[in-house]
Short mmCIF file of C-alpha atoms in Angstrom, two decimals:
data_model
loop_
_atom_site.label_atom_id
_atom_site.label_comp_id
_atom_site.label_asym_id
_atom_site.label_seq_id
_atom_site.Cartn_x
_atom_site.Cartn_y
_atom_site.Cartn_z
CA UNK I 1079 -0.27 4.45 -1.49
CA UNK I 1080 -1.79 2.60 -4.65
CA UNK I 1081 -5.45 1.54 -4.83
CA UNK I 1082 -6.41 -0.41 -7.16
CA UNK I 1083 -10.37 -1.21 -7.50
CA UNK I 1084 -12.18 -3.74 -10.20
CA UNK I 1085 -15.48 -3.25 -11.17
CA UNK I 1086 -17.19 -5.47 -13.01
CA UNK I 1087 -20.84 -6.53 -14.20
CA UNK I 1088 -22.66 -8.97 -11.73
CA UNK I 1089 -23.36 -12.07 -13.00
CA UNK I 1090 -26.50 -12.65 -14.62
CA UNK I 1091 -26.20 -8.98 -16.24
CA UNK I 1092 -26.24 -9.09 -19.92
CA UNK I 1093 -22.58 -7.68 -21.39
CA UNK I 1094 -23.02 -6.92 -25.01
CA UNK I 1095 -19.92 -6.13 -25.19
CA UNK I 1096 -17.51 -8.78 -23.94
CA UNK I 1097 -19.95 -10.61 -26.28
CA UNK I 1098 -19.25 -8.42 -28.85
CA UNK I 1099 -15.00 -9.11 -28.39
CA UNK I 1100 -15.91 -12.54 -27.70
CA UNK I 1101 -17.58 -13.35 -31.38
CA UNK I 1102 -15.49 -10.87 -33.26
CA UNK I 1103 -12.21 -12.73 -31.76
CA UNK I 1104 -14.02 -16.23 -32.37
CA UNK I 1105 -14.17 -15.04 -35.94
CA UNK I 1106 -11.10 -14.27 -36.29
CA UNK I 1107 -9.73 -17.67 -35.20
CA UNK I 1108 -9.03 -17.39 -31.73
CA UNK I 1109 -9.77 -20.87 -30.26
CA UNK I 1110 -11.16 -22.42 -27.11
CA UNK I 1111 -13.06 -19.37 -25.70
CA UNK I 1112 -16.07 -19.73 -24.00
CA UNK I 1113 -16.70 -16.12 -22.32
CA UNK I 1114 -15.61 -12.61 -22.31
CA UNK I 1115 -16.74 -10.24 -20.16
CA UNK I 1116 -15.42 -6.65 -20.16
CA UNK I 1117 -15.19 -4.17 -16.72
CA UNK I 1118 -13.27 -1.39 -15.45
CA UNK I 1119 -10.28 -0.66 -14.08
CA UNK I 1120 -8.73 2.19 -11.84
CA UNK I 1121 -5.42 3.18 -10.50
CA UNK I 1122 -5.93 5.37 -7.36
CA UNK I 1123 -2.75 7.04 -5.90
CA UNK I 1124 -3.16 8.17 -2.56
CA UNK I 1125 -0.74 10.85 -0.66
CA UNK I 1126 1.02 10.51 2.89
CA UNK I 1127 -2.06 12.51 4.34
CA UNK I 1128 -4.58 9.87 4.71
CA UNK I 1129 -3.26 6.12 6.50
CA UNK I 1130 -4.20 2.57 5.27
CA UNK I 1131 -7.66 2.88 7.46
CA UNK I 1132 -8.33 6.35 6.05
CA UNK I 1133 -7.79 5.15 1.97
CA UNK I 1134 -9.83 2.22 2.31
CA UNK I 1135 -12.59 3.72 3.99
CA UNK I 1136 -12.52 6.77 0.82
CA UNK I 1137 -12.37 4.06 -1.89
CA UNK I 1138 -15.14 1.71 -0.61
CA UNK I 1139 -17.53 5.11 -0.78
CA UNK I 1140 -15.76 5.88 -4.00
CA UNK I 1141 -16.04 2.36 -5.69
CA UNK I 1142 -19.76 2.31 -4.34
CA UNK I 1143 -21.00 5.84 -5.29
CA UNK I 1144 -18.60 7.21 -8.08
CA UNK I 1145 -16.95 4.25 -10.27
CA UNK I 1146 -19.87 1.54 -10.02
CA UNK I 1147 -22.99 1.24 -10.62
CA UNK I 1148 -24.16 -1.22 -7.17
CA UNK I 1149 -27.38 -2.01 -9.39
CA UNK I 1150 -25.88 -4.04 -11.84
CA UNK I 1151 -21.91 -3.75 -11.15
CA UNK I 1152 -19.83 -5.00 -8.49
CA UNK I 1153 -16.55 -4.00 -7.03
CA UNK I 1154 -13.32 -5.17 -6.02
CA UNK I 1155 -10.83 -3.27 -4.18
CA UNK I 1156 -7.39 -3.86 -3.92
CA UNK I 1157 -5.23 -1.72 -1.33
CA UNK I 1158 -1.36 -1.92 -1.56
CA UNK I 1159 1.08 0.17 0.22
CA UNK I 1160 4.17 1.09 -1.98
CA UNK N 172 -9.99 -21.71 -16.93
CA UNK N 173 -9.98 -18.16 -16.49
CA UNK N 174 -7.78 -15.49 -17.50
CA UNK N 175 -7.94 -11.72 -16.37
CA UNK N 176 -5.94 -9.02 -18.94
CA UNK N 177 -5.67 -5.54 -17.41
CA UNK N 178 -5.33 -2.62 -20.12
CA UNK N 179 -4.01 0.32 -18.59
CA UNK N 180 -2.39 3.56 -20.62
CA UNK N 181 0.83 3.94 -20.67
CA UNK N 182 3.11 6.24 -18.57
CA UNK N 183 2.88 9.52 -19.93
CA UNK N 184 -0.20 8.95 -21.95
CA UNK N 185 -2.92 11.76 -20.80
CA UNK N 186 -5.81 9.99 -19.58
CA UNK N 187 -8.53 12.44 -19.45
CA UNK N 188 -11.46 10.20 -17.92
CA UNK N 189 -9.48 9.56 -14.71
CA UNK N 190 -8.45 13.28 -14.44
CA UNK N 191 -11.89 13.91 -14.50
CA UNK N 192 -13.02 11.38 -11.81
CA UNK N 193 -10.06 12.99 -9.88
CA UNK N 194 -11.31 15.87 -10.50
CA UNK N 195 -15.02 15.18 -9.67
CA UNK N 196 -14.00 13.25 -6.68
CA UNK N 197 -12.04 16.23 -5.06
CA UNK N 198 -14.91 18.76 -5.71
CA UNK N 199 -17.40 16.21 -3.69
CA UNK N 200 -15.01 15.67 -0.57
CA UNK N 201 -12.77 13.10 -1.05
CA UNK N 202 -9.04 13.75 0.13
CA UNK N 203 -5.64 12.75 0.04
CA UNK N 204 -5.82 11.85 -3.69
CA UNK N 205 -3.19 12.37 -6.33
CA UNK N 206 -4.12 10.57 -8.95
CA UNK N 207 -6.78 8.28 -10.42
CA UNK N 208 -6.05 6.76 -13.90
CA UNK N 209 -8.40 4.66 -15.64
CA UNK N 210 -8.07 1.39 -17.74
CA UNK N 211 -9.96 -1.73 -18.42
CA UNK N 212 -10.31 -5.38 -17.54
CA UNK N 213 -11.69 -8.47 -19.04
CA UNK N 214 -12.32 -11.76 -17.79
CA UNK N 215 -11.53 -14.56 -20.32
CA UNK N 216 -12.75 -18.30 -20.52
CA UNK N 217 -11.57 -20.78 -22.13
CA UNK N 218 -12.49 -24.50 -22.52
CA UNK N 219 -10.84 -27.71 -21.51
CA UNK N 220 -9.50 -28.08 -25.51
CA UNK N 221 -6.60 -25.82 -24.53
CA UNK N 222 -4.01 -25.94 -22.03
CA UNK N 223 -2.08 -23.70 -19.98
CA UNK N 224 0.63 -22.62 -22.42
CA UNK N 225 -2.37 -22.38 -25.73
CA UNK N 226 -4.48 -20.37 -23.22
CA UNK N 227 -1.26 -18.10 -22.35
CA UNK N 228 -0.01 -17.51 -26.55
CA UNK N 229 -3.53 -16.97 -27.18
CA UNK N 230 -3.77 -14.44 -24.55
CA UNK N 231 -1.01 -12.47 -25.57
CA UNK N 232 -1.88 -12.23 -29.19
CA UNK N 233 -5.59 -11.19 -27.83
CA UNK N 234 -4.34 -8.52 -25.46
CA UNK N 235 -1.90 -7.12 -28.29
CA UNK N 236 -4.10 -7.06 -31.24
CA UNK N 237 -7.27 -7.28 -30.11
CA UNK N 238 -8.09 -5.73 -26.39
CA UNK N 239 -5.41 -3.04 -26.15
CA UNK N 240 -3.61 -0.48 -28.96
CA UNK N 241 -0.11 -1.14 -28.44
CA UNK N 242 1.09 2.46 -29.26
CA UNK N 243 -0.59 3.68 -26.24
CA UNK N 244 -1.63 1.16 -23.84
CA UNK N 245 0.08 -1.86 -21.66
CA UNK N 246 -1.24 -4.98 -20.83
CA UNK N 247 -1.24 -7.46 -18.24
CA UNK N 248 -2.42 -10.79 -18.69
CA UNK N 249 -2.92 -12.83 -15.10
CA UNK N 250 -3.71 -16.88 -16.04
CA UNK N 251 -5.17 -18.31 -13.06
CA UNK N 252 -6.29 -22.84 -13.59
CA UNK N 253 -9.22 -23.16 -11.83
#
C-alpha cells in the first residue's frame, strides 16, 4: 500500500524560498508567474500487515507529529492501494 | 492557474532523509512500514497572459532546469485551470 502525504506552508506563512525560485526564475525569463511556493513530499510504502483503516490512522499521527510542523504547515494525505 | 510539480529521486537513488524518518518512525512505534522516501513539491501560479499549453512548456523547462537535477531526480508536473 502507497501513501502519499503533502505538506505544505499555510497560507499567510511567509516562504522565502518559493520566493526565492520564484524571482531567480523571473530573472531568468520565465514568464507569467505570479507565485511559487515550495513544500514537501513523501512516499510511504506500507506492508500487508496493517489494512486501509490501520495506514491511514498511522499516517494522519505521522503527517501531524513527524513530517509537519501543525504551527505553520499543513498536510495532505493521499492513500492508494496498489 | 495553478500548477503542482512533484520532485521525487529516482529509483535506485539512496535517499537518506526518508531512511531516516523510516528509521525514526519505527523506533517511536509506528508499524507496518517499508519504506518512506522523500521529495518535494511546489505550487506554481501563473497569470491570465499565458495559456494552457505556455503554462505546460514553461513548466517543463522549470521542472528540468530549474526545480529538479535531472541526473538524479524525476518530475511530475500536474496542470490543473482553475
Amino acid at each position: 500500500m502507497l501513501a502519499k502525504v503533502y505538506v505544505t506552508l499555510r497560507n499567510g506563512v511567509l516562504d522565502p524560498q518559493g520566493k526565492a525560485i520564484h524571482h531567480a526564475a523571473t530573472t531568468i525569463g520565465y514568464q507569467g508567474l505570479t507565485d511559487i511556493r515550495q513544500g514537501k513530499y513523501f512516499e510511504i510504502a506500507f506492508d500487508e500487515s496493517v489494512n486501509q483503516e490501520q495506514a491511514y490512522e498511522q499516517l494522519e499521527k505521522l503527517a501531524h507529529d513527524v513530517l509537519s510542523n501543525p504551527v505553520i504547515e499543513d498536510y495532505k494525505i493521499d492513500l492508494t492501494t496498489d
